[in-house]
Amino acid sequence: SAVISQKPSRDICQRGTSLTIQCQVDSQVTMMFWYRQQPGQSLTLIATANQGSEATYESGFVIDKFPISRPNLTFSTLTVSNMSPEDSSIYLCSPDGVDGYTFGSGTRLTVV
Amino acid sequence: GIQVEQSPPDLILQEGANSTLRCNFSDSVNNLQWFHQNPWGQLINLFYIPSGTKQNGRLSATTVATERYSLLYISSSQTTDSGVYFCAVDCGDDKIIFGKGTRLHILP
């Protein structure tokens, strides 16, 4: 399975600012998925990112709030924009895989 | 869309006990996975099991696709087994849907 490096592992940010989360995979993958896990909740898919095209966002998530880049087949970024305390969550990336899905170690974001 | 229900939502056991976690899903799936989320938030892939039975040490899983459920068995529980166990299904549209999880607490 793919080796995934996600940065930063955690951050504390001021409301109104933005944070960009990076996800690097050790092999080329077609799709990259970004998830949010709010405190005490399950994982919710934010968007799916394909290289060379705009990301596809799930209901309740918009590009202005969560812009995603996918410059090549091994890298993607998710930006959480104009943050509020409600954005405090764990954010995880996951590349598509042949024998199931694996996840980055997550970014634990706290907005104060 | 597909519904994924996990039970029980919470489980407290004494170290050494056995447990069974259940995952029901409302439609046919291409893939089913069990994950363990440790206290640091990392998701560990336990089983990729669209059907059949698999075992890995003290853990085993069985998926009966025709009846739309999967079971995760944990034997001789240890405190390090504590955390949240998630079931996630892939319906074939390249997205996986997570259940709400079972929070397991193993007491020493």
mmCIF file with all atom_site columns, C-alpha atoms in Angstrom:
data_model
loop_
_atom_site.group_PDB
_atom_site.id
_atom_site.type_symbol
_atom_site.label_atom_id
_atom_site.label_alt_id
_atom_site.label_comp_id
_atom_site.label_asym_id
_atom_site.label_entity_id
_atom_site.label_seq_id
_atom_site.pdbx_PDB_ins_code
_atom_site.Cartn_x
_atom_site.Cartn_y
_atom_site.Cartn_z
_atom_site.occupancy
_atom_site.B_iso_or_equiv
_atom_site.pdbx_formal_charge
_atom_site.auth_seq_id
_atom_site.auth_comp_id
_atom_site.auth_asym_id
_atom_site.auth_atom_id
_atom_site.pdbx_PDB_model_num
ATOM 1   C CA . SER A 1 1   ? 0.000   0.000   0.000   1.00 0.00 ? 1   SER A CA 1
ATOM 2   C CA . ALA A 1 2   ? 1.024   3.595   -0.574  1.00 0.00 ? 2   ALA A CA 1
ATOM 3   C CA . VAL A 1 3   ? 3.181   5.487   1.899   1.00 0.00 ? 3   VAL A CA 1
ATOM 4   C CA . ILE A 1 4   ? 1.536   8.818   2.669   1.00 0.00 ? 4   ILE A CA 1
ATOM 5   C CA . SER A 1 5   ? 3.161   11.863  4.201   1.00 0.00 ? 5   SER A CA 1
ATOM 6   C CA . GLN A 1 6   ? 0.788   14.532  5.476   1.00 0.00 ? 6   GLN A CA 1
ATOM 7   C CA . LYS A 1 7   ? 1.884   17.886  6.863   1.00 0.00 ? 7   LYS A CA 1
ATOM 8   C CA . PRO A 1 8   ? 1.463   19.592  9.235   1.00 0.00 ? 8   PRO A CA 1
ATOM 9   C CA . SER A 1 9   ? 0.482   16.980  11.793  1.00 0.00 ? 9   SER A CA 1
ATOM 10  C CA . ARG A 1 10  ? -1.204  19.604  13.932  1.00 0.00 ? 10  ARG A CA 1
ATOM 11  C CA . ASP A 1 11  ? -1.658  23.355  14.095  1.00 0.00 ? 11  ASP A CA 1
ATOM 12  C CA . ILE A 1 12  ? -3.386  25.992  16.150  1.00 0.00 ? 12  ILE A CA 1
ATOM 13  C CA . CYS A 1 13  ? -4.626  28.872  14.034  1.00 0.00 ? 13  CYS A CA 1
ATOM 14  C CA . GLN A 1 14  ? -6.317  32.202  14.569  1.00 0.00 ? 14  GLN A CA 1
ATOM 15  C CA . ARG A 1 15  ? -9.812  32.635  13.226  1.00 0.00 ? 15  ARG A CA 1
ATOM 16  C CA . GLY A 1 16  ? -9.951  34.366  9.870   1.00 0.00 ? 16  GLY A CA 1
ATOM 17  C CA . THR A 1 17  ? -6.649  32.908  8.676   1.00 0.00 ? 17  THR A CA 1
ATOM 18  C CA . SER A 1 18  ? -6.024  30.048  6.240   1.00 0.00 ? 18  SER A CA 1
ATOM 19  C CA . LEU A 1 19  ? -4.041  26.821  6.522   1.00 0.00 ? 19  LEU A CA 1
ATOM 20  C CA . THR A 1 20  ? -2.729  24.670  3.689   1.00 0.00 ? 20  THR A CA 1
ATOM 21  C CA . ILE A 1 21  ? -2.334  20.957  4.312   1.00 0.00 ? 21  ILE A CA 1
ATOM 22  C CA . GLN A 1 22  ? 0.003   18.928  2.139   1.00 0.00 ? 22  GLN A CA 1
ATOM 23  C CA . CYS A 1 23  ? -0.298  15.284  1.158   1.00 0.00 ? 23  CYS A CA 1
ATOM 24  C CA . GLN A 1 24  ? 2.568   13.456  -0.569  1.00 0.00 ? 24  GLN A CA 1
ATOM 25  C CA . VAL A 1 25  ? 2.272   9.859   -1.813  1.00 0.00 ? 25  VAL A CA 1
ATOM 26  C CA . ASP A 1 26  ? 5.202   7.644   -2.745  1.00 0.00 ? 26  ASP A CA 1
ATOM 27  C CA . SER A 1 27  ? 3.543   6.392   -5.945  1.00 0.00 ? 27  SER A CA 1
ATOM 28  C CA . GLN A 1 28  ? 1.391   7.856   -8.675  1.00 0.00 ? 28  GLN A CA 1
ATOM 29  C CA . VAL A 1 29  ? -2.323  7.715   -7.944  1.00 0.00 ? 29  VAL A CA 1
ATOM 30  C CA . THR A 1 30  ? -5.273  8.761   -10.041 1.00 0.00 ? 30  THR A CA 1
ATOM 31  C CA . MET A 1 31  ? -7.479  10.167  -7.323  1.00 0.00 ? 31  MET A CA 1
ATOM 32  C CA . MET A 1 32  ? -6.839  11.791  -3.982  1.00 0.00 ? 32  MET A CA 1
ATOM 33  C CA . PHE A 1 33  ? -9.600  12.056  -1.432  1.00 0.00 ? 33  PHE A CA 1
ATOM 34  C CA . TRP A 1 34  ? -9.802  14.625  1.358   1.00 0.00 ? 34  TRP A CA 1
ATOM 35  C CA . TYR A 1 35  ? -11.792 13.940  4.516   1.00 0.00 ? 35  TYR A CA 1
ATOM 36  C CA . ARG A 1 36  ? -12.804 15.900  7.572   1.00 0.00 ? 36  ARG A CA 1
ATOM 37  C CA . GLN A 1 37  ? -13.407 14.383  10.980  1.00 0.00 ? 37  GLN A CA 1
ATOM 38  C CA . GLN A 1 38  ? -15.062 16.709  13.440  1.00 0.00 ? 38  GLN A CA 1
ATOM 39  C CA . PRO A 1 39  ? -14.544 16.012  17.157  1.00 0.00 ? 39  PRO A CA 1
ATOM 40  C CA . GLY A 1 40  ? -16.202 12.774  18.200  1.00 0.00 ? 40  GLY A CA 1
ATOM 41  C CA . GLN A 1 41  ? -17.604 12.189  14.724  1.00 0.00 ? 41  GLN A CA 1
ATOM 42  C CA . SER A 1 42  ? -16.969 9.903   11.786  1.00 0.00 ? 42  SER A CA 1
ATOM 43  C CA . LEU A 1 43  ? -15.127 10.842  8.607   1.00 0.00 ? 43  LEU A CA 1
ATOM 44  C CA . THR A 1 44  ? -16.879 12.896  5.952   1.00 0.00 ? 44  THR A CA 1
ATOM 45  C CA . LEU A 1 45  ? -15.611 13.208  2.398   1.00 0.00 ? 45  LEU A CA 1
ATOM 46  C CA . ILE A 1 46  ? -14.846 16.817  1.449   1.00 0.00 ? 46  ILE A CA 1
ATOM 47  C CA . ALA A 1 47  ? -13.773 16.382  -2.163  1.00 0.00 ? 47  ALA A CA 1
ATOM 48  C CA . THR A 1 48  ? -12.086 14.176  -4.732  1.00 0.00 ? 48  THR A CA 1
ATOM 49  C CA . ALA A 1 49  ? -9.078  15.556  -6.590  1.00 0.00 ? 49  ALA A CA 1
ATOM 50  C CA . ASN A 1 50  ? -7.913  14.332  -10.002 1.00 0.00 ? 50  ASN A CA 1
ATOM 51  C CA . GLN A 1 51  ? -4.770  15.646  -11.595 1.00 0.00 ? 51  GLN A CA 1
ATOM 52  C CA . GLY A 1 52  ? -5.425  18.190  -14.319 1.00 0.00 ? 52  GLY A CA 1
ATOM 53  C CA . SER A 1 53  ? -9.047  18.872  -13.461 1.00 0.00 ? 53  SER A CA 1
ATOM 54  C CA . GLU A 1 54  ? -11.005 20.742  -10.862 1.00 0.00 ? 54  GLU A CA 1
ATOM 55  C CA . ALA A 1 55  ? -11.817 18.852  -7.688  1.00 0.00 ? 55  ALA A CA 1
ATOM 56  C CA . THR A 1 56  ? -15.298 17.439  -7.171  1.00 0.00 ? 56  THR A CA 1
ATOM 57  C CA . TYR A 1 57  ? -16.853 18.633  -3.925  1.00 0.00 ? 57  TYR A CA 1
ATOM 58  C CA . GLU A 1 58  ? -19.427 16.825  -1.829  1.00 0.00 ? 58  GLU A CA 1
ATOM 59  C CA . SER A 1 59  ? -22.629 18.428  -0.697  1.00 0.00 ? 59  SER A CA 1
ATOM 60  C CA . GLY A 1 60  ? -21.965 20.999  1.999   1.00 0.00 ? 60  GLY A CA 1
ATOM 61  C CA . PHE A 1 61  ? -18.401 21.754  0.904   1.00 0.00 ? 61  PHE A CA 1
ATOM 62  C CA . VAL A 1 62  ? -17.431 24.541  -1.516  1.00 0.00 ? 62  VAL A CA 1
ATOM 63  C CA . ILE A 1 63  ? -14.277 25.410  -3.386  1.00 0.00 ? 63  ILE A CA 1
ATOM 64  C CA . ASP A 1 64  ? -13.996 28.902  -1.907  1.00 0.00 ? 64  ASP A CA 1
ATOM 65  C CA . LYS A 1 65  ? -13.777 27.439  1.583   1.00 0.00 ? 65  LYS A CA 1
ATOM 66  C CA . PHE A 1 66  ? -11.693 24.349  0.779   1.00 0.00 ? 66  PHE A CA 1
ATOM 67  C CA . PRO A 1 67  ? -9.619  25.004  -2.351  1.00 0.00 ? 67  PRO A CA 1
ATOM 68  C CA . ILE A 1 68  ? -7.668  21.964  -3.493  1.00 0.00 ? 68  ILE A CA 1
ATOM 69  C CA . SER A 1 69  ? -4.653  21.689  -5.755  1.00 0.00 ? 69  SER A CA 1
ATOM 70  C CA . ARG A 1 70  ? -3.449  18.577  -7.555  1.00 0.00 ? 70  ARG A CA 1
ATOM 71  C CA . PRO A 1 71  ? -0.361  19.593  -9.538  1.00 0.00 ? 71  PRO A CA 1
ATOM 72  C CA . ASN A 1 72  ? 0.828   16.022  -10.204 1.00 0.00 ? 72  ASN A CA 1
ATOM 73  C CA . LEU A 1 73  ? -0.031  12.401  -9.537  1.00 0.00 ? 73  LEU A CA 1
ATOM 74  C CA . THR A 1 74  ? 1.813   12.173  -6.196  1.00 0.00 ? 74  THR A CA 1
ATOM 75  C CA . PHE A 1 75  ? 0.882   15.422  -4.455  1.00 0.00 ? 75  PHE A CA 1
ATOM 76  C CA . SER A 1 76  ? -2.159  17.390  -3.360  1.00 0.00 ? 76  SER A CA 1
ATOM 77  C CA . THR A 1 77  ? -2.983  20.248  -1.018  1.00 0.00 ? 77  THR A CA 1
ATOM 78  C CA . LEU A 1 78  ? -6.142  21.230  0.819   1.00 0.00 ? 78  LEU A CA 1
ATOM 79  C CA . THR A 1 79  ? -6.552  24.772  2.107   1.00 0.00 ? 79  THR A CA 1
ATOM 80  C CA . VAL A 1 80  ? -8.969  25.598  4.889   1.00 0.00 ? 80  VAL A CA 1
ATOM 81  C CA . SER A 1 81  ? -9.823  29.254  4.262   1.00 0.00 ? 81  SER A CA 1
ATOM 82  C CA . ASN A 1 82  ? -11.108 32.010  6.520   1.00 0.00 ? 82  ASN A CA 1
ATOM 83  C CA . MET A 1 83  ? -11.165 29.633  9.446   1.00 0.00 ? 83  MET A CA 1
ATOM 84  C CA . SER A 1 84  ? -13.622 29.675  12.316  1.00 0.00 ? 84  SER A CA 1
ATOM 85  C CA . PRO A 1 85  ? -13.688 27.522  15.460  1.00 0.00 ? 85  PRO A CA 1
ATOM 86  C CA . GLU A 1 86  ? -16.181 25.231  13.690  1.00 0.00 ? 86  GLU A CA 1
ATOM 87  C CA . ASP A 1 87  ? -13.360 24.200  11.348  1.00 0.00 ? 87  ASP A CA 1
ATOM 88  C CA . SER A 1 88  ? -11.502 22.583  14.240  1.00 0.00 ? 88  SER A CA 1
ATOM 89  C CA . SER A 1 89  ? -11.208 18.993  13.046  1.00 0.00 ? 89  SER A CA 1
ATOM 90  C CA . ILE A 1 90  ? -8.838  16.327  11.857  1.00 0.00 ? 90  ILE A CA 1
ATOM 91  C CA . TYR A 1 91  ? -8.260  16.522  8.116   1.00 0.00 ? 91  TYR A CA 1
ATOM 92  C CA . LEU A 1 92  ? -7.058  13.401  6.304   1.00 0.00 ? 92  LEU A CA 1
ATOM 93  C CA . CYS A 1 93  ? -5.993  12.604  2.779   1.00 0.00 ? 93  CYS A CA 1
ATOM 94  C CA . SER A 1 94  ? -6.359  9.220   1.130   1.00 0.00 ? 94  SER A CA 1
ATOM 95  C CA . PRO A 1 95  ? -5.161  8.079   -2.286  1.00 0.00 ? 95  PRO A CA 1
ATOM 96  C CA . ASP A 1 96  ? -7.198  5.585   -4.249  1.00 0.00 ? 96  ASP A CA 1
ATOM 97  C CA . GLY A 1 97  ? -5.865  2.079   -4.054  1.00 0.00 ? 97  GLY A CA 1
ATOM 98  C CA . VAL A 1 98  ? -6.247  -1.332  -5.584  1.00 0.00 ? 98  VAL A CA 1
ATOM 99  C CA . ASP A 1 99  ? -6.666  -3.293  -2.371  1.00 0.00 ? 99  ASP A CA 1
ATOM 100 C CA . GLY A 1 100 ? -8.441  -0.782  -0.230  1.00 0.00 ? 100 GLY A CA 1
ATOM 101 C CA . TYR A 1 101 ? -7.762  2.675   1.046   1.00 0.00 ? 101 TYR A CA 1
ATOM 102 C CA . THR A 1 102 ? -5.041  3.994   3.294   1.00 0.00 ? 102 THR A CA 1
ATOM 103 C CA . PHE A 1 103 ? -4.891  7.327   5.047   1.00 0.00 ? 103 PHE A CA 1
ATOM 104 C CA . GLY A 1 104 ? -2.346  9.931   5.910   1.00 0.00 ? 104 GLY A CA 1
ATOM 105 C CA . SER A 1 105 ? -1.646  10.443  9.586   1.00 0.00 ? 105 SER A CA 1
ATOM 106 C CA . GLY A 1 106 ? -3.980  13.411  9.616   1.00 0.00 ? 106 GLY A CA 1
ATOM 107 C CA . THR A 1 107 ? -3.753  17.095  10.444  1.00 0.00 ? 107 THR A CA 1
ATOM 108 C CA . ARG A 1 108 ? -5.284  18.052  13.764  1.00 0.00 ? 108 ARG A CA 1
ATOM 109 C CA . LEU A 1 109 ? -6.467  21.638  13.374  1.00 0.00 ? 109 LEU A CA 1
ATOM 110 C CA . THR A 1 110 ? -7.590  23.826  16.246  1.00 0.00 ? 110 THR A CA 1
ATOM 111 C CA . VAL A 1 111 ? -8.988  27.259  15.459  1.00 0.00 ? 111 VAL A CA 1
ATOM 112 C CA . VAL A 1 112 ? -9.010  29.790  18.287  1.00 0.00 ? 112 VAL A CA 1
ATOM 113 C CA . GLY B 2 1   ? -27.221 6.885   -0.819  1.00 0.00 ? 1   GLY B CA 1
ATOM 114 C CA . ILE B 2 2   ? -25.958 3.841   0.993   1.00 0.00 ? 2   ILE B CA 1
ATOM 115 C CA . GLN B 2 3   ? -26.350 3.712   4.760   1.00 0.00 ? 3   GLN B CA 1
ATOM 116 C CA . VAL B 2 4   ? -23.687 2.196   6.996   1.00 0.00 ? 4   VAL B CA 1
ATOM 117 C CA . GLU B 2 5   ? -24.668 1.387   10.554  1.00 0.00 ? 5   GLU B CA 1
ATOM 118 C CA . GLN B 2 6   ? -22.327 0.181   13.238  1.00 0.00 ? 6   GLN B CA 1
ATOM 119 C CA . SER B 2 7   ? -23.179 -1.383  16.556  1.00 0.00 ? 7   SER B CA 1
ATOM 120 C CA . PRO B 2 8   ? -22.749 -1.047  19.402  1.00 0.00 ? 8   PRO B CA 1
ATOM 121 C CA . PRO B 2 9   ? -21.826 2.654   19.463  1.00 0.00 ? 9   PRO B CA 1
ATOM 122 C CA . ASP B 2 10  ? -19.866 2.216   22.686  1.00 0.00 ? 10  ASP B CA 1
ATOM 123 C CA . LEU B 2 11  ? -18.357 -0.812  24.360  1.00 0.00 ? 11  LEU B CA 1
ATOM 124 C CA . ILE B 2 12  ? -16.485 -1.091  27.657  1.00 0.00 ? 12  ILE B CA 1
ATOM 125 C CA . LEU B 2 13  ? -14.741 -4.377  28.400  1.00 0.00 ? 13  LEU B CA 1
ATOM 126 C CA . GLN B 2 14  ? -12.292 -5.804  30.848  1.00 0.00 ? 14  GLN B CA 1
ATOM 127 C CA . GLU B 2 15  ? -8.869  -6.745  29.530  1.00 0.00 ? 15  GLU B CA 1
ATOM 128 C CA . GLY B 2 16  ? -8.908  -10.330 28.270  1.00 0.00 ? 16  GLY B CA 1
ATOM 129 C CA . ALA B 2 17  ? -12.533 -10.286 27.142  1.00 0.00 ? 17  ALA B CA 1
ATOM 130 C CA . ASN B 2 18  ? -13.717 -11.000 23.607  1.00 0.00 ? 18  ASN B CA 1
ATOM 131 C CA . SER B 2 19  ? -15.878 -8.665  21.550  1.00 0.00 ? 19  SER B CA 1
ATOM 132 C CA . THR B 2 20  ? -17.866 -8.598  18.322  1.00 0.00 ? 20  THR B CA 1
ATOM 133 C CA . LEU B 2 21  ? -18.481 -5.405  16.394  1.00 0.00 ? 21  LEU B CA 1
ATOM 134 C CA . ARG B 2 22  ? -21.092 -5.275  13.674  1.00 0.00 ? 22  ARG B CA 1
ATOM 135 C CA . CYS B 2 23  ? -21.446 -3.282  10.463  1.00 0.00 ? 23  CYS B CA 1
ATOM 136 C CA . ASN B 2 24  ? -24.675 -3.316  8.434   1.00 0.00 ? 24  ASN B CA 1
ATOM 137 C CA . PHE B 2 25  ? -24.919 -1.714  5.017   1.00 0.00 ? 25  PHE B CA 1
ATOM 138 C CA . SER B 2 26  ? -28.018 -0.968  3.003   1.00 0.00 ? 26  SER B CA 1
ATOM 139 C CA . ASP B 2 27  ? -26.871 -1.800  -0.538  1.00 0.00 ? 27  ASP B CA 1
ATOM 140 C CA . SER B 2 28  ? -24.389 -3.910  -2.487  1.00 0.00 ? 28  SER B CA 1
ATOM 141 C CA . VAL B 2 29  ? -20.780 -2.885  -2.047  1.00 0.00 ? 29  VAL B CA 1
ATOM 142 C CA . ASN B 2 30  ? -17.576 -3.495  -3.967  1.00 0.00 ? 30  ASN B CA 1
ATOM 143 C CA . ASN B 2 31  ? -15.355 -3.239  -0.960  1.00 0.00 ? 31  ASN B CA 1
ATOM 144 C CA . LEU B 2 32  ? -15.551 -3.126  2.806   1.00 0.00 ? 32  LEU B CA 1
ATOM 145 C CA . GLN B 2 33  ? -12.794 -2.149  5.166   1.00 0.00 ? 33  GLN B CA 1
ATOM 146 C CA . TRP B 2 34  ? -12.352 -2.097  8.918   1.00 0.00 ? 34  TRP B CA 1
ATOM 147 C CA . PHE B 2 35  ? -10.178 0.594   10.482  1.00 0.00 ? 35  PHE B CA 1
ATOM 148 C CA . HIS B 2 36  ? -8.919  1.259   13.968  1.00 0.00 ? 36  HIS B CA 1
ATOM 149 C CA . GLN B 2 37  ? -8.421  4.893   14.913  1.00 0.00 ? 37  GLN B CA 1
ATOM 150 C CA . ASN B 2 38  ? -5.927  5.180   17.722  1.00 0.00 ? 38  ASN B CA 1
ATOM 151 C CA . PRO B 2 39  ? -6.000  7.908   20.387  1.00 0.00 ? 39  PRO B CA 1
ATOM 152 C CA . TRP B 2 40  ? -3.651  10.060  18.248  1.00 0.00 ? 40  TRP B CA 1
ATOM 153 C CA . GLY B 2 41  ? -6.178  10.078  15.411  1.00 0.00 ? 41  GLY B CA 1
ATOM 154 C CA . GLN B 2 42  ? -4.336  7.818   13.005  1.00 0.00 ? 42  GLN B CA 1
ATOM 155 C CA . LEU B 2 43  ? -6.463  5.410   10.973  1.00 0.00 ? 43  LEU B CA 1
ATOM 156 C CA . ILE B 2 44  ? -5.019  1.923   10.797  1.00 0.00 ? 44  ILE B CA 1
ATOM 157 C CA . ASN B 2 45  ? -6.317  -0.375  8.098   1.00 0.00 ? 45  ASN B CA 1
ATOM 158 C CA . LEU B 2 46  ? -7.283  -3.674  9.742   1.00 0.00 ? 46  LEU B CA 1
ATOM 159 C CA . PHE B 2 47  ? -9.006  -5.616  6.991   1.00 0.00 ? 47  PHE B CA 1
ATOM 160 C CA . TYR B 2 48  ? -9.939  -5.223  3.361   1.00 0.00 ? 48  TYR B CA 1
ATOM 161 C CA . ILE B 2 49  ? -12.788 -7.710  3.234   1.00 0.00 ? 49  ILE B CA 1
ATOM 162 C CA . PRO B 2 50  ? -15.508 -7.388  0.579   1.00 0.00 ? 50  PRO B CA 1
ATOM 163 C CA . SER B 2 51  ? -16.507 -10.991 1.347   1.00 0.00 ? 51  SER B CA 1
ATOM 164 C CA . GLY B 2 52  ? -15.390 -14.036 3.278   1.00 0.00 ? 52  GLY B CA 1
ATOM 165 C CA . THR B 2 53  ? -13.314 -14.325 6.425   1.00 0.00 ? 53  THR B CA 1
ATOM 166 C CA . LYS B 2 54  ? -9.845  -13.096 7.281   1.00 0.00 ? 54  LYS B CA 1
ATOM 167 C CA . GLN B 2 55  ? -7.752  -13.377 10.394  1.00 0.00 ? 55  GLN B CA 1
ATOM 168 C CA . ASN B 2 56  ? -4.787  -11.415 11.667  1.00 0.00 ? 56  ASN B CA 1
ATOM 169 C CA . GLY B 2 57  ? -3.595  -12.432 15.102  1.00 0.00 ? 57  GLY B CA 1
ATOM 170 C CA . ARG B 2 58  ? -6.269  -11.756 17.690  1.00 0.00 ? 58  ARG B CA 1
ATOM 171 C CA . LEU B 2 59  ? -8.469  -10.016 15.142  1.00 0.00 ? 59  LEU B CA 1
ATOM 172 C CA . SER B 2 60  ? -10.679 -11.573 12.535  1.00 0.00 ? 60  SER B CA 1
ATOM 173 C CA . ALA B 2 61  ? -13.422 -10.310 10.261  1.00 0.00 ? 61  ALA B CA 1
ATOM 174 C CA . THR B 2 62  ? -16.249 -11.862 8.307   1.00 0.00 ? 62  THR B CA 1
ATOM 175 C CA . THR B 2 63  ? -18.324 -10.213 5.596   1.00 0.00 ? 63  THR B CA 1
ATOM 176 C CA . VAL B 2 64  ? -21.531 -11.792 4.326   1.00 0.00 ? 64  VAL B CA 1
ATOM 177 C CA . ALA B 2 65  ? -22.152 -9.667  1.260   1.00 0.00 ? 65  ALA B CA 1
ATOM 178 C CA . THR B 2 66  ? -25.458 -11.316 0.369   1.00 0.00 ? 66  THR B CA 1
ATOM 179 C CA . GLU B 2 67  ? -26.858 -10.387 3.768   1.00 0.00 ? 67  GLU B CA 1
ATOM 180 C CA . ARG B 2 68  ? -25.137 -6.983  3.838   1.00 0.00 ? 68  ARG B CA 1
ATOM 181 C CA . TYR B 2 69  ? -23.223 -7.174  7.060   1.00 0.00 ? 69  TYR B CA 1
ATOM 182 C CA . SER B 2 70  ? -19.724 -7.589  8.391   1.00 0.00 ? 70  SER B CA 1
ATOM 183 C CA . LEU B 2 71  ? -18.411 -8.578  11.801  1.00 0.00 ? 71  LEU B CA 1
ATOM 184 C CA . LEU B 2 72  ? -15.121 -7.743  13.461  1.00 0.00 ? 72  LEU B CA 1
ATOM 185 C CA . TYR B 2 73  ? -13.988 -10.071 16.244  1.00 0.00 ? 73  TYR B CA 1
ATOM 186 C CA . ILE B 2 74  ? -11.428 -9.096  18.833  1.00 0.00 ? 74  ILE B CA 1
ATOM 187 C CA . SER B 2 75  ? -10.245 -11.858 21.134  1.00 0.00 ? 75  SER B CA 1
ATOM 188 C CA . SER B 2 76  ? -8.326  -11.541 24.390  1.00 0.00 ? 76  SER B CA 1
ATOM 189 C CA . SER B 2 77  ? -8.648  -7.756  24.371  1.00 0.00 ? 77  SER B CA 1
ATOM 190 C CA . GLN B 2 78  ? -5.701  -5.605  25.417  1.00 0.00 ? 78  GLN B CA 1
ATOM 191 C CA . THR B 2 79  ? -5.703  -1.993  26.538  1.00 0.00 ? 79  THR B CA 1
ATOM 192 C CA . THR B 2 80  ? -3.968  -1.075  23.281  1.00 0.00 ? 80  THR B CA 1
ATOM 193 C CA . ASP B 2 81  ? -7.104  -2.210  21.442  1.00 0.00 ? 81  ASP B CA 1
ATOM 194 C CA . SER B 2 82  ? -8.914  0.835   22.807  1.00 0.00 ? 82  SER B CA 1
ATOM 195 C CA . GLY B 2 83  ? -10.017 3.421   20.292  1.00 0.00 ? 83  GLY B CA 1
ATOM 196 C CA . VAL B 2 84  ? -12.669 3.788   17.643  1.00 0.00 ? 84  VAL B CA 1
ATOM 197 C CA . TYR B 2 85  ? -13.359 1.086   15.072  1.00 0.00 ? 85  TYR B CA 1
ATOM 198 C CA . PHE B 2 86  ? -14.795 2.200   11.757  1.00 0.00 ? 86  PHE B CA 1
ATOM 199 C CA . CYS B 2 87  ? -16.387 0.223   8.998   1.00 0.00 ? 87  CYS B CA 1
ATOM 200 C CA . ALA B 2 88  ? -16.203 1.832   5.542   1.00 0.00 ? 88  ALA B CA 1
ATOM 201 C CA . VAL B 2 89  ? -17.759 0.686   2.268   1.00 0.00 ? 89  VAL B CA 1
ATOM 202 C CA . ASP B 2 90  ? -17.035 1.415   -1.368  1.00 0.00 ? 90  ASP B CA 1
ATOM 203 C CA . CYS B 2 91  ? -20.120 1.348   -3.566  1.00 0.00 ? 91  CYS B CA 1
ATOM 204 C CA . GLY B 2 92  ? -18.220 1.434   -6.832  1.00 0.00 ? 92  GLY B CA 1
ATOM 205 C CA . ASP B 2 93  ? -18.266 5.184   -7.428  1.00 0.00 ? 93  ASP B CA 1
ATOM 206 C CA . ASP B 2 94  ? -14.733 5.562   -6.036  1.00 0.00 ? 94  ASP B CA 1
ATOM 207 C CA . LYS B 2 95  ? -15.958 6.972   -2.757  1.00 0.00 ? 95  LYS B CA 1
ATOM 208 C CA . ILE B 2 96  ? -15.984 5.280   0.583   1.00 0.00 ? 96  ILE B CA 1
ATOM 209 C CA . ILE B 2 97  ? -18.702 5.867   3.136   1.00 0.00 ? 97  ILE B CA 1
ATOM 210 C CA . PHE B 2 98  ? -17.875 5.512   6.809   1.00 0.00 ? 98  PHE B CA 1
ATOM 211 C CA . GLY B 2 99  ? -20.084 4.275   9.586   1.00 0.00 ? 99  GLY B CA 1
ATOM 212 C CA . LYS B 2 100 ? -20.235 6.271   12.800  1.00 0.00 ? 100 LYS B CA 1
ATOM 213 C CA . GLY B 2 101 ? -17.875 3.903   14.528  1.00 0.00 ? 101 GLY B CA 1
ATOM 214 C CA . THR B 2 102 ? -17.760 1.814   17.687  1.00 0.00 ? 102 THR B CA 1
ATOM 215 C CA . ARG B 2 103 ? -15.849 3.376   20.566  1.00 0.00 ? 103 ARG B CA 1
ATOM 216 C CA . LEU B 2 104 ? -14.077 0.577   22.439  1.00 0.00 ? 104 LEU B CA 1
ATOM 217 C CA . HIS B 2 105 ? -12.592 1.065   25.880  1.00 0.00 ? 105 HIS B CA 1
ATOM 218 C CA . ILE B 2 106 ? -10.593 -1.796  27.381  1.00 0.00 ? 106 ILE B CA 1
ATOM 219 C CA . LEU B 2 107 ? -10.115 -1.552  31.130  1.00 0.00 ? 107 LEU B CA 1
ATOM 220 C CA . PRO B 2 108 ? -6.903  -2.890  32.694  1.00 0.00 ? 108 PRO B CA 1
#
